[in-house]
């Protein structure tokens, strides 16, 4: 036997390999494999440890730049998963897809505490003054967005109006079906 790699074992060189990995109707795919691929993607973009590595950020940026956010959101479309799949598989796939989309679109916000005054605890029963209130617009200058969030935000900002409406409709359909406790309604 030759030590060469079998041609069937190689990854296809087509550009739609990423798309096929999250399409349950693609040849050789099933809803369970889509769920598995979502779990793998989740572990690559959102590692389980508290420190997000630069490799995870770089992978996430490359994923968004290659059209991965749209492919990820396609999992939430009506016909993406068959009607007859197990409820737990559908629920898990939707949950991970929504979690990843939320992370890619909102990311990790780093808020600096430079403006918060330090207060010593006082044991007297006197009323303590509260710190000055800030509006959301005031704190916008203290928020640093990661390059990953900026890439995903740019993707959303460059959508056509029809694509944006489809995205919001898709998200609302899944969220309403989940709130009703009947995820199968998202596919109808």
PDB file of C-alpha atoms in Angstrom, residues 102-164:
ATOM      1  CA  UNK A 102     -24.554  36.978  19.442  1.00  0.00           C
ATOM      2  CA  UNK A 103     -20.876  36.590  20.248  1.00  0.00           C
ATOM      3  CA  UNK A 104     -19.752  37.489  16.741  1.00  0.00           C
ATOM      4  CA  UNK A 105     -22.061  40.498  16.517  1.00  0.00           C
ATOM      5  CA  UNK A 106     -21.676  41.811  20.070  1.00  0.00           C
ATOM      6  CA  UNK A 107     -18.382  40.268  21.173  1.00  0.00           C
ATOM      7  CA  UNK A 108     -16.610  40.849  24.410  1.00  0.00           C
ATOM      8  CA  UNK A 109     -16.978  44.416  25.511  1.00  0.00           C
ATOM      9  CA  UNK A 110     -14.098  45.726  27.592  1.00  0.00           C
ATOM     10  CA  UNK A 111     -15.233  48.538  29.842  1.00  0.00           C
ATOM     11  CA  UNK A 112     -12.562  50.494  31.626  1.00  0.00           C
ATOM     12  CA  UNK A 113     -13.172  51.692  35.153  1.00  0.00           C
ATOM     13  CA  UNK A 114     -11.042  54.836  34.896  1.00  0.00           C
ATOM     14  CA  UNK A 115     -13.935  57.162  35.730  1.00  0.00           C
ATOM     15  CA  UNK A 116     -15.358  55.221  38.681  1.00  0.00           C
ATOM     16  CA  UNK A 117     -14.303  56.782  41.991  1.00  0.00           C
ATOM     17  CA  UNK A 118     -12.960  54.498  44.658  1.00  0.00           C
ATOM     18  CA  UNK A 119     -15.068  54.445  47.798  1.00  0.00           C
ATOM     19  CA  UNK A 120     -14.088  53.148  51.211  1.00  0.00           C
ATOM     20  CA  UNK A 121     -16.734  51.201  53.076  1.00  0.00           C
ATOM     21  CA  UNK A 122     -18.120  53.161  55.993  1.00  0.00           C
ATOM     22  CA  UNK A 123     -19.839  51.425  58.856  1.00  0.00           C
ATOM     23  CA  UNK A 124     -21.999  54.369  59.871  1.00  0.00           C
ATOM     24  CA  UNK A 125     -25.754  54.143  59.352  1.00  0.00           C
ATOM     25  CA  UNK A 126     -25.764  57.465  57.491  1.00  0.00           C
ATOM     26  CA  UNK A 127     -27.022  57.559  53.940  1.00  0.00           C
ATOM     27  CA  UNK A 128     -24.226  57.213  51.422  1.00  0.00           C
ATOM     28  CA  UNK A 129     -24.285  59.229  48.212  1.00  0.00           C
ATOM     29  CA  UNK A 130     -24.467  57.207  45.017  1.00  0.00           C
ATOM     30  CA  UNK A 131     -22.040  57.793  42.174  1.00  0.00           C
ATOM     31  CA  UNK A 132     -23.158  60.023  39.335  1.00  0.00           C
ATOM     32  CA  UNK A 133     -25.327  58.183  36.818  1.00  0.00           C
ATOM     33  CA  UNK A 134     -24.108  57.701  33.271  1.00  0.00           C
ATOM     34  CA  UNK A 135     -26.154  57.293  30.169  1.00  0.00           C
ATOM     35  CA  UNK A 136     -25.339  54.658  27.584  1.00  0.00           C
ATOM     36  CA  UNK A 137     -23.995  57.384  25.313  1.00  0.00           C
ATOM     37  CA  UNK A 138     -21.590  58.667  27.974  1.00  0.00           C
ATOM     38  CA  UNK A 139     -19.980  55.267  28.429  1.00  0.00           C
ATOM     39  CA  UNK A 140     -19.607  54.702  24.681  1.00  0.00           C
ATOM     40  CA  UNK A 141     -16.193  56.318  24.789  1.00  0.00           C
ATOM     41  CA  UNK A 142     -15.018  53.851  27.461  1.00  0.00           C
ATOM     42  CA  UNK A 143     -15.922  50.767  25.420  1.00  0.00           C
ATOM     43  CA  UNK A 144     -13.298  49.086  23.238  1.00  0.00           C
ATOM     44  CA  UNK A 145     -14.582  46.731  20.553  1.00  0.00           C
ATOM     45  CA  UNK A 146     -12.536  43.816  19.359  1.00  0.00           C
ATOM     46  CA  UNK A 147     -11.575  43.481  15.680  1.00  0.00           C
ATOM     47  CA  UNK A 148     -13.897  40.464  15.558  1.00  0.00           C
ATOM     48  CA  UNK A 149     -16.922  42.583  16.493  1.00  0.00           C
ATOM     49  CA  UNK A 150     -15.862  45.288  14.052  1.00  0.00           C
ATOM     50  CA  UNK A 151     -15.685  42.721  11.211  1.00  0.00           C
ATOM     51  CA  UNK A 152     -19.141  41.354  12.047  1.00  0.00           C
ATOM     52  CA  UNK A 153     -20.568  44.863  12.445  1.00  0.00           C
ATOM     53  CA  UNK A 154     -19.201  45.797   9.040  1.00  0.00           C
ATOM     54  CA  UNK A 155     -20.893  42.717   7.588  1.00  0.00           C
ATOM     55  CA  UNK A 156     -24.260  43.801   8.986  1.00  0.00           C
ATOM     56  CA  UNK A 157     -23.761  47.420   7.934  1.00  0.00           C
ATOM     57  CA  UNK A 158     -23.075  46.418   4.330  1.00  0.00           C
ATOM     58  CA  UNK A 159     -26.188  44.223   4.030  1.00  0.00           C
ATOM     59  CA  UNK A 160     -28.880  45.297   1.666  1.00  0.00           C
ATOM     60  CA  UNK A 161     -32.190  46.290   3.187  1.00  0.00           C
ATOM     61  CA  UNK A 162     -33.808  43.036   2.022  1.00  0.00           C
ATOM     62  CA  UNK A 163     -31.009  40.934   3.560  1.00  0.00           C
ATOM     63  CA  UNK A 164     -31.281  42.832   6.840  1.00  0.00           C
TER      64      UNK A 164
END
